[in-house]
């Protein structure tokens, strides 16, 4: 079996990737066959589609200019193979985001129409819309890595050189991801904040009211931020982790063929498990959250079972390369067994489950953190902000302990490579995770269309509960993305160390008592906060423009409020598009330029920088996303009737908290994930110039 898996591992991975693409295509045809509703619903949905497509077209045009320059630089500084890999990674990552957006904007009206038939029908359409994006993201990531690796081997490139070229592929995916997360995040939150501040607080009209000139921009933002942004984010996390584990394996073990294809086969069989899991998402009782999570549980259990024969077939009887580092044995003695590696996969799946439970606790309306923030709103805006900040800071403790325990367990079983295996297993559920994330904006937009098209109240009684669950799943998937990003970055850092050892023939130890390392640590931590500050400021500036525009339209067209005049939605969409494209450039260059400058000055300082980015980035990202989620759901809890309900002083305070939390949870926090990995990938690419 070992020989079969080694010889045909790439083909197995490609076949599984193909199966996920077939699933996405066939499910898309099923979705598009559903009724998009009446003419008014189609008109609203069409406006959202048009705005989202125009935004992404402009974003990818700008990114393409940056990518061409970087591809030429990589070809000159390194080699053509790495540059080609960079282009493949960028194109596939961009395609994942573009597909995710296009599916989402077509699913929203169909979910609203399906809601006429009850929760079960609407749930099926909304989840399948998200599942299309999820399966295509994971399938394209595996197709890109396995396909390019297989092509290079056919061209007689050695395994090690082929994997080095794949680092370029990871860099391409990471670059697209950081731009998509930043640009989409700035767009969605500028529109959301501007719409809420004028519409809800000043004009006193409901959310998604068609009289609000920013309402279409808000709906566009949900798609370009959450769908396209998350799709690109998890695409690059998946691809980068697979490449890092492959690289770490060939630097550590003698059996290069087996360890090179192992992450690919793991990714392939888990895709099959995810496809099966999508069919387990159904509910006869109307319990939406339970229905979604039972699909994830089915996929996780099935993946764990499939990992066993694959791991035993490929990873038993391995031997260390001479001088290999990163294991408790110090590179001597017997390598871990196949069972040890399989247990590492279970650690990865367990971390995923733990992150889901923890993030759900801190962001769901059912539990104390959100209820505490909602209660604090009764005494004013300031106490709401204080409570939200406190919940965000507190939410970092449990994930940090969980990751520490996971790292300890995987390291005890199989050293740093075992941690890499755990991360790869964690990312095996990417298809379902992206499906849960895309479910959020799809249901949010469905509720907005129902409101704007003035559909019967029983439709909103279906879309509102779906939207509430979607808010929780979006928060939970962000927690998952951050946890996987940190572990992936740890593996990348280990690969960076081993690549340095391989190239220079000596160990590089990054000790805290080395002043250069300490300088790097401080610069790495500074990068996270500078990056976050620029992203949050960008939202504030763009939101201010939206506020001015909405106020201006209400003044110029007094008939908007009584329905005799229509607002100009396109002006708001165009305004936010221009602002987001302009504002995303500078912060996106931080994780590229600063590591290059520091690395050219000192290798030790670069190592310290990477450690600082990982540690500080984790705590900043978790506190922002969980705190922002708590603020958001505290507002929704009040809007559902608690603590005075809509129009109360507590409601006004909760809107303030939500607008502060918006750039936290949907712009800066999520964008830290790709930022961490871009810095580590840049360091890996610099190794030939450092050793």
XYZ file of C-alpha atoms in Angstrom:
691
model
C 0.000 0.000 0.000
C 2.897 2.358 0.761
C 4.256 2.002 -2.760
C 0.800 2.549 -4.267
C 0.140 5.699 -2.217
C 3.605 7.059 -2.987
C 3.353 6.408 -6.723
C -0.232 7.544 -7.121
C -0.549 10.045 -4.245
C -0.552 13.069 -6.550
C -3.182 11.466 -8.792
C -5.326 10.624 -5.742
C -5.122 14.249 -4.576
C -5.976 15.546 -8.056
C -8.916 13.137 -8.362
C -10.307 14.273 -4.997
C -9.821 17.921 -5.966
C -11.674 17.169 -9.180
C -14.524 15.611 -7.200
C -14.906 18.811 -5.160
C -14.979 20.898 -8.334
C -17.629 18.604 -9.830
C -19.652 18.994 -6.612
C -19.373 22.775 -6.885
C -20.451 22.849 -10.521
C -23.401 20.464 -10.133
C -24.617 22.187 -6.969
C -24.336 25.566 -8.727
C -26.647 24.315 -11.464
C -29.092 23.089 -8.808
C -28.969 26.453 -7.040
C -29.433 28.558 -10.172
C -32.467 26.458 -11.131
C -34.228 27.778 -8.000
C -36.593 30.720 -8.405
C -34.932 34.115 -7.742
C -38.295 35.607 -6.755
C -40.348 38.441 -8.193
C -39.091 41.299 -10.380
C -38.384 43.586 -7.429
C -36.314 40.907 -5.664
C -34.351 40.261 -8.859
C -33.747 43.985 -9.338
C -32.321 44.338 -5.815
C -30.206 41.208 -6.171
C -28.984 42.416 -9.566
C -27.859 45.735 -8.064
C -25.840 43.860 -5.424
C -24.320 41.605 -8.110
C -23.370 44.567 -10.257
C -21.744 46.441 -7.376
C -19.813 43.409 -6.106
C -18.525 42.517 -9.566
C -17.447 46.084 -10.286
C -15.592 46.226 -6.975
C -13.727 42.938 -7.464
C -12.841 43.812 -11.061
C -11.185 47.017 -9.861
C -9.495 45.279 -6.933
C -7.994 42.527 -9.072
C -6.831 45.073 -11.662
C -4.840 46.878 -8.968
C -3.496 43.641 -7.467
C -2.478 42.403 -10.925
C -0.181 45.406 -11.322
C 1.551 44.631 -8.017
C 1.699 40.906 -8.857
C 3.385 41.455 -12.228
C 6.169 43.469 -10.579
C 6.665 40.822 -7.866
C 6.611 37.947 -10.391
C 9.376 39.600 -12.418
C 11.368 40.245 -9.234
C 11.019 36.576 -8.172
C 12.091 35.331 -11.614
C 15.220 37.518 -11.506
C 16.117 37.039 -7.837
C 15.242 33.329 -7.530
C 14.083 31.374 -10.598
C 11.315 31.100 -13.172
C 9.733 28.082 -11.423
C 9.079 30.120 -8.273
C 7.692 33.010 -10.332
C 5.338 30.664 -12.209
C 4.216 29.189 -8.877
C 3.556 32.722 -7.617
C 1.320 33.423 -10.626
C -0.560 30.124 -10.206
C -1.170 30.824 -6.513
C -2.388 34.344 -7.239
C -4.701 33.291 -10.074
C -6.218 30.374 -8.150
C -6.668 32.445 -4.975
C -8.295 35.236 -6.966
C -10.551 32.699 -8.688
C -11.623 31.292 -5.302
C -12.643 34.753 -4.109
C -14.363 35.660 -7.366
C -16.341 32.420 -7.476
C -17.337 32.817 -3.833
C -18.676 36.294 -4.477
C -20.573 35.305 -7.634
C -22.289 32.355 -5.957
C -23.212 34.385 -2.879
C -24.832 37.259 -4.764
C -26.974 34.829 -6.736
C -27.996 32.745 -3.741
C -29.421 35.620 -1.660
C -32.667 36.178 -3.610
C -33.186 32.432 -3.935
C -32.918 32.011 -0.156
C -35.453 34.811 0.375
C -37.832 33.149 -2.084
C -37.273 29.697 -0.536
C -38.147 31.155 2.877
C -41.780 31.186 1.739
C -41.635 27.395 2.164
C -40.222 27.465 5.715
C -36.902 27.142 7.533
C -35.886 23.758 6.106
C -36.126 24.936 2.479
C -34.322 28.222 3.107
C -31.612 26.476 5.153
C -30.925 24.020 2.338
C -30.548 26.734 -0.295
C -28.418 28.997 1.942
C -26.074 26.237 3.039
C -25.693 24.762 -0.454
C -24.816 28.260 -1.690
C -22.046 28.415 0.903
C -20.970 24.817 0.249
C -20.321 25.608 -3.424
C -17.812 28.254 -2.365
C -16.274 25.998 0.293
C -15.701 23.003 -1.969
C -14.309 25.130 -4.788
C -11.907 26.919 -2.413
C -10.480 23.684 -0.990
C -10.546 21.969 -4.394
C -8.715 24.799 -6.155
C -6.097 24.982 -3.381
C -5.357 21.261 -3.591
C -5.481 21.333 -7.396
C -2.967 24.168 -7.498
C -0.460 22.603 -5.077
C -0.731 18.975 -6.267
C -1.026 19.923 -9.941
C 2.028 22.191 -10.025
C 4.079 19.786 -7.916
C 3.183 16.893 -10.239
C 3.998 18.974 -13.321
C 7.436 19.885 -11.975
C 8.206 16.236 -11.226
C 7.224 15.323 -14.805
C 9.750 17.938 -15.955
C 12.452 16.051 -13.961
C 12.704 18.665 -11.241
C 13.797 17.147 -7.918
C 11.281 16.880 -5.048
C 13.126 19.483 -2.982
C 13.396 21.992 -5.836
C 9.744 21.427 -6.752
C 8.651 22.175 -3.187
C 10.844 25.288 -3.137
C 8.937 26.470 -6.226
C 5.669 25.806 -4.378
C 6.707 28.431 -1.804
C 6.131 30.920 -4.619
C 2.627 29.499 -5.059
C 1.953 30.073 -1.372
C 3.230 33.646 -1.660
C 0.871 34.325 -4.591
C -2.109 33.063 -2.613
C -1.074 35.047 0.460
C -0.672 38.275 -1.495
C -4.167 38.024 -2.990
C -5.552 37.113 0.423
C -4.152 40.098 2.298
C -5.448 42.492 -0.371
C -8.850 40.758 -0.497
C -9.214 40.776 3.280
C -8.147 44.406 3.586
C -9.987 45.858 0.611
C -13.143 43.837 1.191
C -13.056 44.561 4.907
C -12.675 48.304 4.386
C -15.546 48.294 1.868
C -18.007 46.263 3.914
C -17.490 48.055 7.201
C -17.358 51.575 5.775
C -20.727 50.953 4.110
C -22.169 49.225 7.178
C -21.042 51.875 9.671
C -22.159 54.746 7.449
C -25.561 53.167 6.815
C -26.162 52.469 10.510
C -25.052 55.853 11.864
C -27.315 57.874 9.587
C -30.098 55.391 8.907
C -30.677 53.855 12.340
C -29.599 56.631 14.700
C -30.326 59.877 12.817
C -33.221 58.921 10.517
C -34.682 56.228 12.780
C -35.304 53.775 9.934
C -34.735 49.998 10.207
C -31.716 48.102 8.979
C -31.950 47.212 5.249
C -34.619 49.865 4.719
C -34.708 50.659 0.958
C -34.840 54.392 1.772
C -31.229 54.260 3.006
C -28.897 55.245 0.107
C -26.107 53.064 1.584
C -28.170 49.875 1.869
C -27.007 48.344 -1.446
C -23.377 49.204 -0.665
C -23.837 47.469 2.699
C -25.119 44.314 0.976
C -22.322 44.454 -1.603
C -19.833 44.691 1.254
C -21.122 41.517 2.890
C -20.145 39.611 -0.240
C -16.794 41.180 -1.126
C -15.700 41.182 2.518
C -16.969 37.934 4.008
C -17.384 35.675 0.962
C -14.536 36.761 -1.317
C -12.274 37.711 1.593
C -12.718 34.523 3.617
C -12.466 32.367 0.472
C -9.101 33.897 -0.446
C -7.942 33.750 3.196
C -8.590 30.046 3.705
C -7.374 29.213 0.190
C -3.962 30.580 1.023
C -3.932 29.059 4.527
C -4.681 25.640 3.019
C -2.098 25.977 0.240
C 0.623 27.519 2.427
C 0.220 24.868 5.129
C 0.372 22.006 2.627
C 3.576 23.441 1.137
C 5.123 24.070 4.577
C 4.408 20.520 5.768
C 5.824 19.106 2.507
C 8.974 21.218 2.909
C 9.425 20.330 6.571
C 8.996 16.644 5.725
C 11.648 16.518 3.016
C 14.068 18.450 5.254
C 13.514 15.986 8.112
C 13.051 12.458 6.728
C 14.921 10.186 4.323
C 11.750 8.969 2.544
C 11.211 12.120 0.491
C 8.553 10.664 -1.829
C 6.285 9.515 1.000
C 6.458 12.668 3.124
C 6.033 14.931 0.085
C 2.713 13.399 -1.002
C 1.345 12.763 2.515
C -0.190 16.265 3.011
C -1.690 16.058 -0.480
C -3.381 12.704 0.137
C -4.591 13.906 3.559
C -6.114 16.937 1.858
C -7.681 14.762 -0.835
C -9.481 12.242 1.372
C -10.709 14.998 3.680
C -12.335 16.688 0.688
C -14.355 13.518 0.133
C -15.331 13.576 3.817
C -16.433 17.205 3.474
C -18.620 16.405 0.466
C -20.349 13.667 2.477
C -20.761 16.112 5.375
C -22.713 18.572 3.228
C -25.516 16.012 2.869
C -25.815 15.758 6.671
C -26.881 19.401 6.966
C -30.647 19.177 7.297
C -33.214 19.970 9.957
C -36.776 18.778 10.379
C -37.234 20.710 13.643
C -35.910 24.101 12.524
C -32.773 24.016 14.698
C -30.468 25.714 12.192
C -27.280 25.815 14.283
C -27.520 22.133 15.132
C -28.086 21.237 11.468
C -24.958 23.126 10.373
C -22.736 21.693 13.083
C -23.879 18.114 12.530
C -22.510 18.371 8.976
C -19.177 19.532 10.381
C -19.133 16.687 12.930
C -19.864 14.062 10.247
C -17.024 15.407 8.103
C -14.589 15.485 11.024
C -15.332 11.925 12.142
C -15.171 10.540 8.608
C -11.902 12.387 7.921
C -10.355 10.993 11.120
C -11.266 7.460 10.016
C -9.852 7.968 6.497
C -6.629 9.453 7.859
C -5.710 6.164 9.576
C -5.026 3.911 6.543
C -3.427 6.801 4.644
C -1.079 7.625 7.528
C -0.152 4.022 8.258
C 0.415 3.429 4.554
C 2.748 6.389 4.047
C 4.264 7.348 7.399
C 5.319 4.098 9.085
C 9.008 3.095 9.249
C 10.423 6.543 8.463
C 14.008 7.489 9.168
C 15.569 10.847 10.010
C 17.905 12.679 7.682
C 21.291 13.285 9.248
C 21.199 16.417 11.402
C 17.409 16.826 11.136
C 16.079 19.146 13.836
C 12.759 19.763 15.489
C 12.185 16.418 17.240
C 12.379 15.518 20.897
C 15.000 12.939 20.003
C 17.177 15.754 18.655
C 17.285 14.051 15.273
C 18.563 10.757 16.592
C 16.906 7.469 17.372
C 13.740 6.158 15.807
C 11.270 8.414 14.060
C 7.645 8.554 15.274
C 5.379 5.747 14.116
C 2.413 5.955 11.782
C 0.083 5.777 14.782
C 1.872 8.797 16.305
C 1.249 10.800 13.152
C -2.396 9.690 13.047
C -2.847 10.840 16.633
C -1.462 14.210 15.512
C -4.306 14.427 12.976
C -6.766 13.841 15.809
C -5.115 16.673 17.746
C -5.747 18.965 14.769
C -9.411 17.996 14.528
C -9.751 18.413 18.299
C -8.296 21.940 18.121
C -10.885 22.805 15.464
C -13.719 21.560 17.671
C -12.333 23.457 20.675
C -12.000 26.725 18.752
C -15.606 26.398 17.598
C -16.906 25.908 21.130
C -14.824 28.762 22.586
C -15.663 31.297 19.880
C -19.341 30.347 20.016
C -19.315 31.021 23.763
C -17.870 34.513 23.358
C -20.030 35.593 20.406
C -23.422 33.868 20.776
C -26.430 35.589 22.319
C -26.984 32.494 24.467
C -23.974 33.064 26.716
C -22.672 35.495 29.325
C -20.150 37.619 27.317
C -22.715 38.923 24.810
C -25.441 39.282 27.444
C -23.036 41.213 29.688
C -22.256 43.669 26.891
C -25.962 44.071 26.087
C -26.748 44.689 29.742
C -23.952 47.280 29.979
C -25.633 49.212 27.146
C -28.382 50.253 29.558
C -26.008 52.657 31.291
C -24.682 54.284 28.148
C -22.327 54.203 25.200
C -19.139 54.256 27.269
C -20.079 51.238 29.392
C -20.976 49.303 26.245
C -17.518 50.034 24.803
C -15.787 49.130 28.080
C -17.634 45.808 28.298
C -16.967 44.925 24.644
C -13.244 45.633 24.993
C -13.084 43.538 28.156
C -14.862 40.576 26.516
C -12.510 40.784 23.539
C -9.403 40.736 25.724
C -10.802 37.933 27.858
C -11.625 35.842 24.786
C -7.919 35.334 24.039
C -7.226 33.204 27.122
C -9.052 29.966 26.274
C -7.852 29.778 22.619
C -4.265 30.425 23.738
C -4.455 27.590 26.286
C -6.092 25.295 23.703
C -3.385 25.981 21.106
C -0.663 25.548 23.729
C -2.069 22.149 24.710
C -2.411 21.157 21.064
C 1.173 22.186 20.304
C 2.399 20.291 23.372
C 0.502 17.114 22.436
C 1.562 17.122 18.777
C 5.167 17.925 19.684
C 5.282 15.081 22.212
C 3.985 12.698 19.540
C 6.095 13.760 16.563
C 7.981 16.996 17.150
C 7.527 20.111 15.050
C 6.549 17.992 12.041
C 3.746 16.511 14.129
C 2.457 20.051 14.685
C 2.454 20.478 10.916
C 0.428 17.284 10.519
C -2.057 18.554 13.120
C -2.493 21.824 11.214
C -3.005 19.964 7.939
C -5.705 17.857 9.606
C -7.249 21.008 11.045
C -7.411 22.512 7.562
C -8.907 19.311 6.182
C -12.294 20.779 7.146
C -11.751 23.958 5.113
C -14.569 23.148 2.678
C -17.176 22.962 5.443
C -15.710 25.952 7.302
C -15.949 28.216 4.249
C -19.496 26.923 3.680
C -20.457 27.992 7.225
C -18.822 31.383 6.731
C -20.520 32.087 3.369
C -23.831 31.039 4.928
C -23.682 34.264 6.985
C -23.636 36.913 4.213
C -26.037 34.865 2.078
C -28.671 34.836 4.831
C -27.918 38.466 5.751
C -28.548 39.557 2.165
C -31.644 37.332 1.957
C -33.117 39.161 4.950
C -32.213 42.501 3.367
C -33.943 41.570 0.106
C -37.035 40.435 2.021
C -37.106 43.805 3.825
C -36.518 45.926 0.722
C -38.974 43.953 -1.417
C -41.577 44.182 1.383
C -42.161 40.442 1.484
C -44.724 39.046 3.976
C -43.767 38.952 7.654
C -43.639 35.149 7.668
C -40.676 35.355 5.254
C -38.744 37.607 7.663
C -39.673 35.201 10.457
C -37.616 32.619 8.539
C -34.734 34.777 7.285
C -34.124 36.542 10.623
C -33.303 33.331 12.579
C -31.083 32.192 9.693
C -29.310 35.556 9.752
C -28.823 35.326 13.539
C -27.167 31.924 13.188
C -25.142 33.260 10.263
C -23.688 35.975 12.502
C -22.501 33.317 14.927
C -21.044 31.065 12.210
C -19.132 34.024 10.731
C -17.594 34.746 14.122
C -16.799 31.082 14.759
C -15.132 30.590 11.382
C -12.955 33.654 12.023
C -11.771 32.021 15.266
C -10.942 28.869 13.315
C -9.086 30.868 10.650
C -6.969 32.681 13.257
C -6.085 29.481 15.129
C -5.067 27.702 11.933
C -3.087 30.763 10.810
C -1.027 30.761 14.014
C -0.224 27.053 13.817
C 0.527 27.331 10.098
C 2.880 30.240 10.808
C 4.635 28.159 13.474
C 5.248 25.439 10.885
C 6.452 28.048 8.389
C 8.878 29.393 10.989
C 10.225 25.883 11.589
C 10.639 25.441 7.833
C 12.460 28.793 7.744
C 14.898 27.584 10.406
C 15.477 24.252 8.658
C 15.962 25.920 5.274
C 18.584 28.188 6.834
C 20.323 25.137 8.316
C 20.200 23.333 4.978
C 21.578 26.296 3.033
C 24.178 27.498 5.551
C 25.137 24.170 7.141
C 24.712 25.501 10.679
C 21.969 25.984 13.250
C 20.345 29.378 13.700
C 19.088 29.779 17.264
C 16.823 32.742 17.905
C 17.502 33.428 21.586
C 15.758 36.156 23.559
C 19.077 37.280 25.096
C 20.386 38.194 21.628
C 19.772 41.958 21.149
C 19.157 41.443 17.420
C 16.414 38.902 18.120
C 14.852 41.201 20.715
C 14.860 44.071 18.199
C 13.135 41.786 15.710
C 10.516 40.785 18.296
C 9.667 44.440 18.914
C 9.457 45.232 15.199
C 7.247 42.161 14.587
C 4.819 43.224 17.322
C 4.866 46.784 16.003
C 3.938 45.534 12.516
C 0.701 44.010 13.809
C -0.457 47.177 15.538
C 0.630 49.490 12.707
C -1.160 47.259 10.195
C -4.318 47.176 12.342
C -4.261 50.930 12.973
C -4.051 51.738 9.276
C -6.897 49.322 8.484
C -9.193 50.713 11.203
C -8.389 54.311 10.256
C -9.234 53.499 6.649
C -12.691 52.286 7.684
C -13.252 55.427 9.748
C -12.335 57.738 6.862
C -14.410 55.839 4.299
C -17.382 55.564 6.702
C -17.239 59.333 7.219
C -17.611 59.825 3.477
C -20.628 57.478 3.465
C -22.223 59.415 6.342
C -21.785 62.691 4.427
C -23.193 61.151 1.251
C -26.278 59.683 2.932
C -26.984 62.963 4.746
C -26.576 64.835 1.458
C -29.042 62.592 -0.359
C -31.619 62.939 2.423
C -31.207 66.729 2.109
C -31.237 66.858 -1.705
C -34.126 64.408 -2.036
C -36.603 64.989 0.800
C -39.036 62.652 -0.954
C -36.848 59.648 -0.079
C -38.369 59.352 3.379
C -41.981 59.304 2.153
C -41.230 57.062 -0.822
C -41.814 59.623 -3.599
C -38.121 59.717 -4.592
C -35.561 56.915 -4.936
C -32.085 57.150 -3.384
C -29.041 56.913 -5.655
C -27.496 53.637 -4.490
C -24.749 53.703 -7.151
C -23.177 56.866 -5.711
C -22.555 55.152 -2.369
C -21.232 51.982 -4.024
C -18.834 53.989 -6.195
C -17.677 56.130 -3.286
C -16.839 53.146 -1.046
C -15.205 51.240 -3.926
C -12.807 54.117 -4.617
C -11.995 54.564 -0.933
C -11.349 50.847 -0.311
C -9.045 50.501 -3.327
C -7.026 53.530 -2.280
C -6.777 52.645 1.399
C -5.718 48.983 1.065
C -2.350 49.540 -0.645
C -0.139 50.856 2.180
C -1.101 48.378 4.941
C -0.876 45.439 2.491
C 2.772 46.293 1.749
C 3.784 46.207 5.447
C 4.234 42.394 5.721
C 6.220 42.376 2.466
C 8.582 45.312 2.792
C 9.439 45.315 6.508
C 10.611 41.634 6.626
C 12.757 42.245 3.519
C 14.412 45.310 5.061
C 14.966 43.630 8.448
C 16.190 40.384 6.856
C 18.789 42.140 4.732
C 20.109 43.841 7.865
C 20.121 40.805 10.186
C 18.995 37.174 9.905
C 18.611 36.985 13.692
C 16.410 40.063 13.722
C 14.245 38.535 10.970
C 13.739 35.410 13.069
C 12.701 37.544 16.032
C 10.354 39.537 13.797
C 8.546 36.362 12.696
C 8.075 35.235 16.307
C 6.771 38.690 17.277
C 4.286 38.748 14.376
C 2.932 35.293 15.270
C 2.479 35.900 19.008
C 1.221 39.492 18.932
C -0.849 38.835 15.803
C -2.690 35.950 17.461
C -3.780 37.946 20.503
C -4.700 41.040 18.493
C -6.739 39.062 15.948
C -8.644 36.987 18.513
C -9.489 39.976 20.715
C -10.692 41.978 17.707
C -12.835 39.300 16.091
C -14.398 37.943 19.288
C -14.901 41.396 20.823
C -16.432 42.693 17.602
C -18.703 39.660 17.418
C -19.862 40.264 20.996
C -20.682 43.907 20.205
C -22.617 42.870 17.083
C -24.716 40.206 18.783
C -25.313 42.403 21.857
C -27.004 44.843 19.490
C -29.068 42.044 17.951
C -30.079 40.784 21.399
C -31.436 44.234 22.245
C -33.156 44.487 18.862
C -34.915 41.220 19.671
C -36.594 42.954 22.610
C -34.277 42.664 25.627
C -33.054 45.634 27.714
C -35.572 48.039 26.168
C -35.585 46.839 22.564
C -35.332 48.944 19.419
C -35.355 52.712 19.882
C -34.232 52.570 23.513
C -31.138 54.226 24.991
C -29.582 50.798 25.303
C -30.196 50.216 21.595
C -28.446 53.467 20.659
C -25.468 52.517 22.855
C -25.315 49.042 21.284
C -25.257 50.568 17.786
C -22.222 52.616 18.821
C -20.528 49.474 20.125
C -21.372 47.596 16.930
C -19.923 50.347 14.740
C -16.692 50.266 16.768
C -16.633 46.471 16.569
C -17.253 46.393 12.808
C -13.703 47.317 11.679
C -12.372 45.161 14.529
C -14.092 41.938 13.539
C -14.432 42.321 9.767
C -11.440 44.397 8.677
C -8.332 44.516 10.866
C -8.788 41.271 12.853
C -9.316 38.870 9.921
C -6.665 40.611 7.792
C -4.021 39.830 10.426
C -4.277 36.131 9.410
C -2.800 36.503 5.912
C -0.482 39.234 7.168
C 1.187 36.747 9.553
C 1.680 34.192 6.777
C 2.867 36.708 4.174
C 5.676 37.757 6.531
C 6.710 34.120 7.041
C 6.523 33.264 3.334
C 8.644 36.317 2.465
C 11.237 35.122 4.999
C 11.305 31.651 3.390
C 11.816 33.170 -0.057
C 14.726 35.229 1.318
C 16.665 32.203 2.658
C 19.087 31.987 -0.333
C 20.167 35.565 0.394
C 20.507 35.085 4.158
C 22.471 31.861 4.574
